Tab-separated table of C-alpha atoms and ligand atoms in Angstrom:
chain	number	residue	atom	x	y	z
G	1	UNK	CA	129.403	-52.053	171.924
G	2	UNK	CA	126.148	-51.868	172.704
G	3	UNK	CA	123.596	-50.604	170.152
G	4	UNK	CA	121.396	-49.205	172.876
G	5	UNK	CA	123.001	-46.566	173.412
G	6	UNK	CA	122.046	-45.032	170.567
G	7	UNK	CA	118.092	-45.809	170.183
G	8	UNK	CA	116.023	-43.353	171.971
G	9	UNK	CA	115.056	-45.293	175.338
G	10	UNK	CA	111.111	-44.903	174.352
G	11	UNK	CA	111.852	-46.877	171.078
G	12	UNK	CA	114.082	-49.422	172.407
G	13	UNK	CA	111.316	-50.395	175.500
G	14	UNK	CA	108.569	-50.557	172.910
G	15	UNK	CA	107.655	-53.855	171.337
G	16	UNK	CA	106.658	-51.971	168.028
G	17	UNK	CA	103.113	-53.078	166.171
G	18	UNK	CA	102.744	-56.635	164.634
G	19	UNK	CA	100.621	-57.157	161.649
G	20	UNK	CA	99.068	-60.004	160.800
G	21	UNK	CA	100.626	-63.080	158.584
G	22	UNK	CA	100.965	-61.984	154.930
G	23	UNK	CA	101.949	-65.905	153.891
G	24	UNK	CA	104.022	-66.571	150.643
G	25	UNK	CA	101.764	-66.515	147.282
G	26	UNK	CA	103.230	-70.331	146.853
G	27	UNK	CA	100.759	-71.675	150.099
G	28	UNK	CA	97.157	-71.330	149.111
G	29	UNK	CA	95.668	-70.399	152.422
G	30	UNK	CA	92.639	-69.502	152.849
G	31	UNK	CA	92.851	-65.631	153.717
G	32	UNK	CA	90.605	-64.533	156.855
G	33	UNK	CA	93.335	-62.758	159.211
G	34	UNK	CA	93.218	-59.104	157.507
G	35	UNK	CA	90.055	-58.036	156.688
G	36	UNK	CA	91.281	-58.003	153.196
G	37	UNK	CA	88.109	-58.094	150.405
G	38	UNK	CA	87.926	-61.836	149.069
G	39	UNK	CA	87.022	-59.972	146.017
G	40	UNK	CA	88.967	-58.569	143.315
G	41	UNK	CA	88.088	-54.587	142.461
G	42	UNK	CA	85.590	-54.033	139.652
G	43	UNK	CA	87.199	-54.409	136.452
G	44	UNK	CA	86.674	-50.651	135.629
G	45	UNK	CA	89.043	-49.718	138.648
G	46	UNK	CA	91.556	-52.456	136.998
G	47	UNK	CA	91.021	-51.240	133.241
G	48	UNK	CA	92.402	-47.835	134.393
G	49	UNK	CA	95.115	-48.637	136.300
G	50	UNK	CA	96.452	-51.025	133.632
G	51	UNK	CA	95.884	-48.022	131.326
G	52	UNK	CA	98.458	-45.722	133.262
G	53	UNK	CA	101.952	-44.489	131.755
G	54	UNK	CA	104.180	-45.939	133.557
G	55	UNK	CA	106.837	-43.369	131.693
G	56	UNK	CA	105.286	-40.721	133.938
G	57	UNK	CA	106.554	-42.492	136.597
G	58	UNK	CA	109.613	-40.998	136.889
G	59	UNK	CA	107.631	-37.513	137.768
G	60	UNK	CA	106.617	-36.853	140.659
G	61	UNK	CA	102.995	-37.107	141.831
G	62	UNK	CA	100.428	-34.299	141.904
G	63	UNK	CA	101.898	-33.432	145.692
G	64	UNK	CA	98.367	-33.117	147.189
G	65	UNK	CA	96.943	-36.050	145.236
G	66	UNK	CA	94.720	-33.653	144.087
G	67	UNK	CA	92.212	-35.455	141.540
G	68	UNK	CA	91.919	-37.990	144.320
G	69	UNK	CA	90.663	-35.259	146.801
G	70	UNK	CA	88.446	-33.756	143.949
G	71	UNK	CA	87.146	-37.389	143.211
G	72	UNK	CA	86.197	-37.663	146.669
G	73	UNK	CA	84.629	-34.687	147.533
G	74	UNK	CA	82.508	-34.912	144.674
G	75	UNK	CA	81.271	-38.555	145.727
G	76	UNK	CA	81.158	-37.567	149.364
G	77	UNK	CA	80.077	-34.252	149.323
G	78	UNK	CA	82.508	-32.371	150.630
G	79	UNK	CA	84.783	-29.698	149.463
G	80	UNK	CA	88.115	-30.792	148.044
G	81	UNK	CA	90.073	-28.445	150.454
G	82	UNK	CA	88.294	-30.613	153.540
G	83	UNK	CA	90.370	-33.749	152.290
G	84	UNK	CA	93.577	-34.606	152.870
G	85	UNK	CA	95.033	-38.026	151.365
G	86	UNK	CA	97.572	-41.031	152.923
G	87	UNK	CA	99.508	-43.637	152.008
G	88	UNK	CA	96.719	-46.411	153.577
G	89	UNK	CA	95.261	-44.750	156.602
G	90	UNK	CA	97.732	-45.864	158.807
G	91	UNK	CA	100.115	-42.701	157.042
G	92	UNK	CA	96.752	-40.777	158.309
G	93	UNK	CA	97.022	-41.834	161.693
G	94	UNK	CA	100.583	-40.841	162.059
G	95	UNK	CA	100.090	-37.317	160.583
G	96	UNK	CA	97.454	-36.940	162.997
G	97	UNK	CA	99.213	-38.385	165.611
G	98	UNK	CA	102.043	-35.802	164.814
G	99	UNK	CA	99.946	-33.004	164.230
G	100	UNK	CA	98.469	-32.723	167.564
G	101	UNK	CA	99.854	-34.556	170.251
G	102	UNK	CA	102.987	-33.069	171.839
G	103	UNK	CA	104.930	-35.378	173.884
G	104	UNK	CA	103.671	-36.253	177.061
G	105	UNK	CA	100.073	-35.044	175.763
G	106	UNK	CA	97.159	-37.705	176.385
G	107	UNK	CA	95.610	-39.675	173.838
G	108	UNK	CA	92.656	-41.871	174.522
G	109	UNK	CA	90.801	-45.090	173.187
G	110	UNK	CA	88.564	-47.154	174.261
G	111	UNK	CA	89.996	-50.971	174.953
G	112	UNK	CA	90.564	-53.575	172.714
G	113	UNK	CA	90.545	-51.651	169.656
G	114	UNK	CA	93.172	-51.123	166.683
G	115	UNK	CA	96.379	-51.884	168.615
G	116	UNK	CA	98.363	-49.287	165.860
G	117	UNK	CA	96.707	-46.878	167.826
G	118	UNK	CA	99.250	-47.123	170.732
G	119	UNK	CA	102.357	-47.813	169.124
G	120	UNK	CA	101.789	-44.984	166.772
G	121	UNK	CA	101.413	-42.878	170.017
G	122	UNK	CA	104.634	-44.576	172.129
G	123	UNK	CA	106.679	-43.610	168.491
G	124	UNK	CA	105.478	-39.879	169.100
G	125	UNK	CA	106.290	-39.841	172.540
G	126	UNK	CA	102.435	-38.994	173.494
G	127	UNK	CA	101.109	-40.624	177.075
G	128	UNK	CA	98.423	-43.694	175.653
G	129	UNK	CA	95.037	-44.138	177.923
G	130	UNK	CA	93.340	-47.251	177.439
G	131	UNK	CA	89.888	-47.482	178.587
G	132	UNK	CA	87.675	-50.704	178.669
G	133	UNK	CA	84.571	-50.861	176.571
G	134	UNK	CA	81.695	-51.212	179.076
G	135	UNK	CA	79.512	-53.748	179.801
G	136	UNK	CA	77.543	-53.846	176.347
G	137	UNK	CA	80.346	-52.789	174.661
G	138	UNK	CA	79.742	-49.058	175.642
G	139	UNK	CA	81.861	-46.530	174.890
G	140	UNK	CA	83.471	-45.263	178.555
G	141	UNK	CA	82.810	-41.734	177.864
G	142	UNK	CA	83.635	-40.228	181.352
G	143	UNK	CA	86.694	-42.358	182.149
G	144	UNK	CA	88.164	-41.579	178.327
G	145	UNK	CA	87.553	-37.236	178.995
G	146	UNK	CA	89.506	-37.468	182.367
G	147	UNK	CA	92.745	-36.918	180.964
G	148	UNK	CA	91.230	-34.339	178.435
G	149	UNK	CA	93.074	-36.108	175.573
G	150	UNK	CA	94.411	-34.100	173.041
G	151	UNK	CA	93.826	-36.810	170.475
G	152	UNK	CA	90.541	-39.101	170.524
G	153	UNK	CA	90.359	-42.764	168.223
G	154	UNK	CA	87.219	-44.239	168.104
G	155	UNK	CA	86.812	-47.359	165.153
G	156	UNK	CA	83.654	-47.320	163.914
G	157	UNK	CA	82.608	-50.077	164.142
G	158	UNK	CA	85.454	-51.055	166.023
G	159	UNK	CA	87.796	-53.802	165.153
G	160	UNK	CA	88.100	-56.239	166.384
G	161	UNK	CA	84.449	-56.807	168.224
G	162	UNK	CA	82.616	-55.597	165.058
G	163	UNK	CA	79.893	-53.227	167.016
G	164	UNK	CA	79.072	-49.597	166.050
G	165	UNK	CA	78.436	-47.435	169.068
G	166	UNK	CA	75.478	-45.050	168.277
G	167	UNK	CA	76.355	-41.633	166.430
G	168	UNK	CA	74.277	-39.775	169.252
G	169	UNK	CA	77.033	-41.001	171.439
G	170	UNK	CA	79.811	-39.782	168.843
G	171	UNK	CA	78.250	-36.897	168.690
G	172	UNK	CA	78.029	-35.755	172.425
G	173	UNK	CA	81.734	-36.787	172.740
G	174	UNK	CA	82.438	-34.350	170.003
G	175	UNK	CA	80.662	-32.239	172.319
G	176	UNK	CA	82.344	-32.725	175.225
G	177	UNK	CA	85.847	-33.090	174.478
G	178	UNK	CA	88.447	-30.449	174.679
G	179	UNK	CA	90.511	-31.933	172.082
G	180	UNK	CA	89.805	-33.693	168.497
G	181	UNK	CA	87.855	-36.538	168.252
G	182	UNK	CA	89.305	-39.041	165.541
G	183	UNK	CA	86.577	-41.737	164.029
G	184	UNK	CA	88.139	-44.700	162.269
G	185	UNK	CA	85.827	-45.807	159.726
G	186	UNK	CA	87.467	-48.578	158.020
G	187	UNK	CA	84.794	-50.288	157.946
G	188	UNK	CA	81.979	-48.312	157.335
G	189	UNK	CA	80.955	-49.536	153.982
G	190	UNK	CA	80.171	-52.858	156.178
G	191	UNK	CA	77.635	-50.824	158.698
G	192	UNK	CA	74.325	-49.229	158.539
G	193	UNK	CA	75.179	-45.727	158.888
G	194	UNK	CA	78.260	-43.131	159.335
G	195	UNK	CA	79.420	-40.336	160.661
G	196	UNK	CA	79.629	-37.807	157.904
G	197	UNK	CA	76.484	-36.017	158.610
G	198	UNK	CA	78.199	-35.009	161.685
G	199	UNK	CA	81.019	-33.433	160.038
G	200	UNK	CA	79.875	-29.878	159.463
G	201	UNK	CA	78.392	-29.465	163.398
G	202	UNK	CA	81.757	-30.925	165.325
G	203	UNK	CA	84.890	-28.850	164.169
G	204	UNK	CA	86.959	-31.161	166.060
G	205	UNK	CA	85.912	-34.187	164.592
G	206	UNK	CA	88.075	-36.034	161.825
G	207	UNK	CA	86.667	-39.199	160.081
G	208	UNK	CA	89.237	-41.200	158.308
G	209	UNK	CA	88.272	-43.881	155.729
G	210	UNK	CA	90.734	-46.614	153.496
G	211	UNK	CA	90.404	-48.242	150.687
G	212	UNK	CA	92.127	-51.627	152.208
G	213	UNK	CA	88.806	-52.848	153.333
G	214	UNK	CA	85.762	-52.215	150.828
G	215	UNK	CA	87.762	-51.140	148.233
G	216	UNK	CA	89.425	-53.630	147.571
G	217	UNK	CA	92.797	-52.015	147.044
G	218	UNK	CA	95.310	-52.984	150.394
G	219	UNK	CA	98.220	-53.311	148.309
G	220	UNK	CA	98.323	-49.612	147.238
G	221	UNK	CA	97.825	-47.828	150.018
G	222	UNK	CA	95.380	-45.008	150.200
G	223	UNK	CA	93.371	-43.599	152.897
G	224	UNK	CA	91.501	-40.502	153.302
G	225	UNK	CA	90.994	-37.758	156.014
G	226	UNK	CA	87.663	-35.939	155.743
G	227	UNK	CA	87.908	-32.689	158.386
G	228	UNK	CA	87.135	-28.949	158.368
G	229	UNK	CA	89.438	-26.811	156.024
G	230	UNK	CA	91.348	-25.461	158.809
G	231	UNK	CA	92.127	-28.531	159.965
G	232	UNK	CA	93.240	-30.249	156.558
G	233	UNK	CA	95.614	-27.210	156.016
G	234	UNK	CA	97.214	-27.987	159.704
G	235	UNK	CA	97.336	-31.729	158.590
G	236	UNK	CA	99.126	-30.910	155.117
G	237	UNK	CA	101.801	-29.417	156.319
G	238	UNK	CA	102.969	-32.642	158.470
G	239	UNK	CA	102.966	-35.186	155.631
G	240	UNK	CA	104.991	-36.050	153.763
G	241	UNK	CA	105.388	-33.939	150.515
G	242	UNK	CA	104.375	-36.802	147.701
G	243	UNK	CA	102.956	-39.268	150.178
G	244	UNK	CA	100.929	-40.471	147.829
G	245	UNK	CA	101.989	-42.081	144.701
G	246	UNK	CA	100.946	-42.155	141.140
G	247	UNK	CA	99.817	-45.252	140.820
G	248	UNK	CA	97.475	-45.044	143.954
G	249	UNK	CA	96.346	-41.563	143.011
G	250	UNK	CA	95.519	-43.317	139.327
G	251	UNK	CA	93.658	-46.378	141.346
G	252	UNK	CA	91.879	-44.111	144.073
G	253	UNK	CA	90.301	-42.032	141.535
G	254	UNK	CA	89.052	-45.096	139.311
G	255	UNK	CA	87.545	-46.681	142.543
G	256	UNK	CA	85.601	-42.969	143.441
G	257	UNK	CA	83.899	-42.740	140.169
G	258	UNK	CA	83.367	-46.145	140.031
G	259	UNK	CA	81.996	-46.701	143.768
G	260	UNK	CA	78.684	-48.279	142.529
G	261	UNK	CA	80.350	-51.294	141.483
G	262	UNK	CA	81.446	-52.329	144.581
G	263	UNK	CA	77.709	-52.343	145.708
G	264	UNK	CA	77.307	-56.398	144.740
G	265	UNK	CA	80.122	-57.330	147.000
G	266	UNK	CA	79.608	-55.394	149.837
G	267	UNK	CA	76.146	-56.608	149.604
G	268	UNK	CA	77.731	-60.353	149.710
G	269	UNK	CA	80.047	-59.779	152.091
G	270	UNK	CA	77.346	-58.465	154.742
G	271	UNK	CA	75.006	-61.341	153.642
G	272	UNK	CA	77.746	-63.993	154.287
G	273	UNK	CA	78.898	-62.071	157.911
G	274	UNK	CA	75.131	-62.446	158.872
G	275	UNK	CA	75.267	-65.956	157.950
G	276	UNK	CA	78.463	-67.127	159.433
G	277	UNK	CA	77.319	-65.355	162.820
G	278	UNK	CA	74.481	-67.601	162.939
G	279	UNK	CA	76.346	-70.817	162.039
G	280	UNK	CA	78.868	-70.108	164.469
G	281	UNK	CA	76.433	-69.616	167.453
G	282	UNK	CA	74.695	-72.604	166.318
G	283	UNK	CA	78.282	-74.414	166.798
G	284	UNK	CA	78.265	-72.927	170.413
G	285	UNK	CA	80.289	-69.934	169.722
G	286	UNK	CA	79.551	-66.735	170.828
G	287	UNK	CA	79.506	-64.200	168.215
G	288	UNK	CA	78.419	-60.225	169.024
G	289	UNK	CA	76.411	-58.836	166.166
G	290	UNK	CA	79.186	-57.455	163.931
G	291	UNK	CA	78.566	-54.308	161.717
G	292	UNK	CA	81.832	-55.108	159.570
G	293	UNK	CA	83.677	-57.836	157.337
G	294	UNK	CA	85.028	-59.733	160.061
G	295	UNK	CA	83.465	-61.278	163.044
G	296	UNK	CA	84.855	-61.720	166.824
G	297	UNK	CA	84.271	-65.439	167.775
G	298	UNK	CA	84.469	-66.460	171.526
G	299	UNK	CA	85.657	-70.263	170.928
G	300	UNK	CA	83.063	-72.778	172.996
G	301	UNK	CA	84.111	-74.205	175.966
G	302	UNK	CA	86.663	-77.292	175.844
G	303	UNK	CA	89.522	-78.418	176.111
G	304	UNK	CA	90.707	-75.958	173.233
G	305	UNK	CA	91.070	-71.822	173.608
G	306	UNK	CA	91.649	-69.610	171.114
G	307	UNK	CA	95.469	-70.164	170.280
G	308	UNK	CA	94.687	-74.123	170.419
G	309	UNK	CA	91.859	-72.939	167.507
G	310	UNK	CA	94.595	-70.966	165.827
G	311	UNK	CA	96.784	-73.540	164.758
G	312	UNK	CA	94.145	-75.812	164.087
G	313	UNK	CA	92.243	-74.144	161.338
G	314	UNK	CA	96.426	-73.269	159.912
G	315	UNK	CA	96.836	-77.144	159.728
G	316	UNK	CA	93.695	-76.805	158.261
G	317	UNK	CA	94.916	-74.091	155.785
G	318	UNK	CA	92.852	-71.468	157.078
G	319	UNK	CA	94.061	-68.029	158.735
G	320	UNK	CA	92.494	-66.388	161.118
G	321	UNK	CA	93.563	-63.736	163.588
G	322	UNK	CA	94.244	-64.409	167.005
G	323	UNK	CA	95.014	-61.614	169.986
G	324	UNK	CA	96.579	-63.537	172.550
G	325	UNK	CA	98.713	-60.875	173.991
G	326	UNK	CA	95.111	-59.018	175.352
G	327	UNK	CA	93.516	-60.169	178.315
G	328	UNK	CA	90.581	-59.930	177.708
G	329	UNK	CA	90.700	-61.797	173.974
G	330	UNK	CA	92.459	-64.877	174.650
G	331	UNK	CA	89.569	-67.232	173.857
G	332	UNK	CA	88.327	-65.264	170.732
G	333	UNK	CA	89.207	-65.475	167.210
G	334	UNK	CA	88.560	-62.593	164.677
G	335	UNK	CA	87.536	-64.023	161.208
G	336	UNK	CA	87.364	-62.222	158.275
G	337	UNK	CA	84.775	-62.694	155.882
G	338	UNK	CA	85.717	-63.980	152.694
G	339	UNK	CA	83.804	-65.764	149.402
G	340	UNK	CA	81.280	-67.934	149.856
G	341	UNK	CA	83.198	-70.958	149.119
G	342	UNK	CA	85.914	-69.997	151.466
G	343	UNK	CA	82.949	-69.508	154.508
G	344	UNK	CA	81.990	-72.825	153.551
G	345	UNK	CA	85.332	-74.317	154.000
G	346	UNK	CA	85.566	-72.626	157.424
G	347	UNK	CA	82.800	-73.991	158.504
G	348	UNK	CA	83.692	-77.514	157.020
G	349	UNK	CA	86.660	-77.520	159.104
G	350	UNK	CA	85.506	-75.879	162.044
G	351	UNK	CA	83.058	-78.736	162.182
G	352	UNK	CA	85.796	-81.649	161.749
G	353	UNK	CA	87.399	-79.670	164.533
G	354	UNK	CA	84.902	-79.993	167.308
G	355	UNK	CA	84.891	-83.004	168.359
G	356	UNK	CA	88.175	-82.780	169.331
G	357	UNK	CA	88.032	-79.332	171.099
G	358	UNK	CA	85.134	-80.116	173.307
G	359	UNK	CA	85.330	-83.428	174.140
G	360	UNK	CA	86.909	-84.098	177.830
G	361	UNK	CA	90.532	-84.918	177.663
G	362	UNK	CA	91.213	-88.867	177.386
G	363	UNK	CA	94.772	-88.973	178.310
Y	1	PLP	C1	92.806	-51.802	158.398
Y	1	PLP	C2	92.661	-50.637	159.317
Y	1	PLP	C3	93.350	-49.455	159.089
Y	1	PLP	C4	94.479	-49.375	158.104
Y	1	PLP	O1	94.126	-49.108	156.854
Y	1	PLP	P1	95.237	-48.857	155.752
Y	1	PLP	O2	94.546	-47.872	154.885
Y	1	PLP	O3	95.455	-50.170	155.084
Y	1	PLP	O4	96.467	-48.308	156.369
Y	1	PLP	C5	93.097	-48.368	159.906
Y	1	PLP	N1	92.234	-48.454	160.936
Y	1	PLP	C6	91.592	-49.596	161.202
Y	1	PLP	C7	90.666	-49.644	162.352
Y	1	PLP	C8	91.793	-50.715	160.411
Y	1	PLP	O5	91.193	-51.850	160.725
């Protein structure tokens, strides 16, 4: 018997996405391979979610997670009806994924970016484009509209090189494309600007957002889509009916009315990124500006590349990410930034490290 036989042939060719190491509570690593916030939320967003009743758990949620929309139109300002809510933004991605590519139907990205991207496309049957960033990390604007993609991802910034292509260049692709244009700002609370102002002039732009990143919240899963209302209602009727639960609907709305209290560590996190790029070019890696919590490190040249880097700073109890199945990433590291203390002890390490990456082999 061969199982095979009865997985469709797309799924059974795929390898399927691989997330990064979520180690065992017992190991005290130091966490940088996520993107995870090193900090806890405020304790107002904790206060209310220890104050829910759990004995309405066994009701359903409010199907549209509606208080969580309201919430976030209100802080965004936006009407509730141009919001639609996921289970972490990944559950986005998929409705959107399922909402308007058909199979065979093109969907484009610029290369490397969010590698979820294609899987979730190979799952739906669509046909993936990936198109390198140019020279500059450009976006490849001509080479990403030949296909005229139904279905256009953009991170911004992009993980994992950190930069923010300019809006004026988001904007003209909303202009030029036939399809939707998707922009993936995970990590906008990291950057200088966004791409909400563009919302009401592009009706086939869609900017999703999670509250993994900033928020602090990873482990319960929320995202948001922000689009026109016409859009939203197409969206609602792919996902799933309660996709969002009560606990995360309780949580999401804490963290919206509470969003100023974030501001002190999103102000430290962007203070310590700006550091650590500097302190890792002065150790002779090469480090693009980043506009995020995480920074793309080309390792210096030695006898060590990125993988040898890897499970050094593991020994060392450190995570990091490390892309080694892309080309064009083998030599670079992605580190999230974390506390102080914990950029401290990267840099500790990384320092005990050198000598032994650079020098010429002995043997
Ligand atoms: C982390 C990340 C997500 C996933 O966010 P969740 O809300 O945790 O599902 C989506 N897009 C990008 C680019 C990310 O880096």
């Amino acid at each position: 018997m061969n199982i095979r036989h009865w997985v469709r042939p797309d799924i059974w060719e795929m390898a399927g996405y691989l997330p990064g190491e979520q180690p065992d509570a017992a190991r005290p690593f130091i966490k940088l391979n996520t993107n995870e916030n090193p900090f806890p939320p405020p304790p107002s967003v904790l206060q209310a979610m220890a104050a829910a009743n759990l004995e309405t758990l066994r009701l359903y949620p409010e199907p549209s997670a509606r208080p969580v929309r309201e919430a976030a139109a209100a802080v965004y300002g936006l009407e509730a009806e141009q919001v639609v809510v996921g289970n972490g933004s990944d559950d986005l991605l998929t409705i959107l994924l399922r909402t308007f590519v058909a199979p065979g139907e093109c969907v484009a990205v610029p290369e490397p970016t969010y590698s979820l991207y294609h899987s979730l496309t190979q799952i739906q049957g669509g046909r993936f484009i990936g198109i390198p960033w140019e020279p500059g990390w450009q976006l490849p604007m001509e080479s990403l509209l030949a296909c005229h993609p139904k279905l256009l991802l953009i991170t911004r910034p992009n993980a994992p090189t950190g930069h923010a292509i300019p809006l004026s260049v988001v904007a003209e692709l909303c202009q030029r494309a036939t399809g939707i244009v998707v922009l993936d700002e995970a990590y906008v609370d990291f950057a200088d600007d966004n791409g909400l102002p563009l919302l009401g002039a592009h009706p086939n732009l869609i900017i999703i957002r999670t509250f993994s990143k900033s928020m602090a919240l990873a482990g319960m899963r929320i995202g948001l889509a922000f689009s026109s209302v016409a859009l939203a209602e197409q969206m609602h009727k792919v996902r799933d009916s309660y996709n969002v639960n009560r606990l995360s609907q309780i949580a999401a709305v804490a963290a919206l009315q509470h969003i100023q209290s974030y501001q002190p560590a999103l102000q430290t996190i962007r203070s310590e990124r700006d550091r650590l790029t500097l302190a890792l070019r002065q150790r002779g890696f090469q480090v693009p500006e980043s506009q995020a919590n995480f920074v793309l490190a080309q390792v210096p040249v030695g006898k060590w590349g990125g993988r040898e880097w890897l499970g050094a700073l593991r020994e060392a109890g450190i995570l990091v990410r490390y892309f080694g199945q892309e080309p064009a990433l083998v030599n670079h590291l992605r580190i999230t930034i974390g506390t102080p203390e914990e950029m401290a002890q990267l840099l500790k390490q990384i320092d005990r490290l050198l000598d032994r990456s650079v020098a010429p082999s002995g043997e």
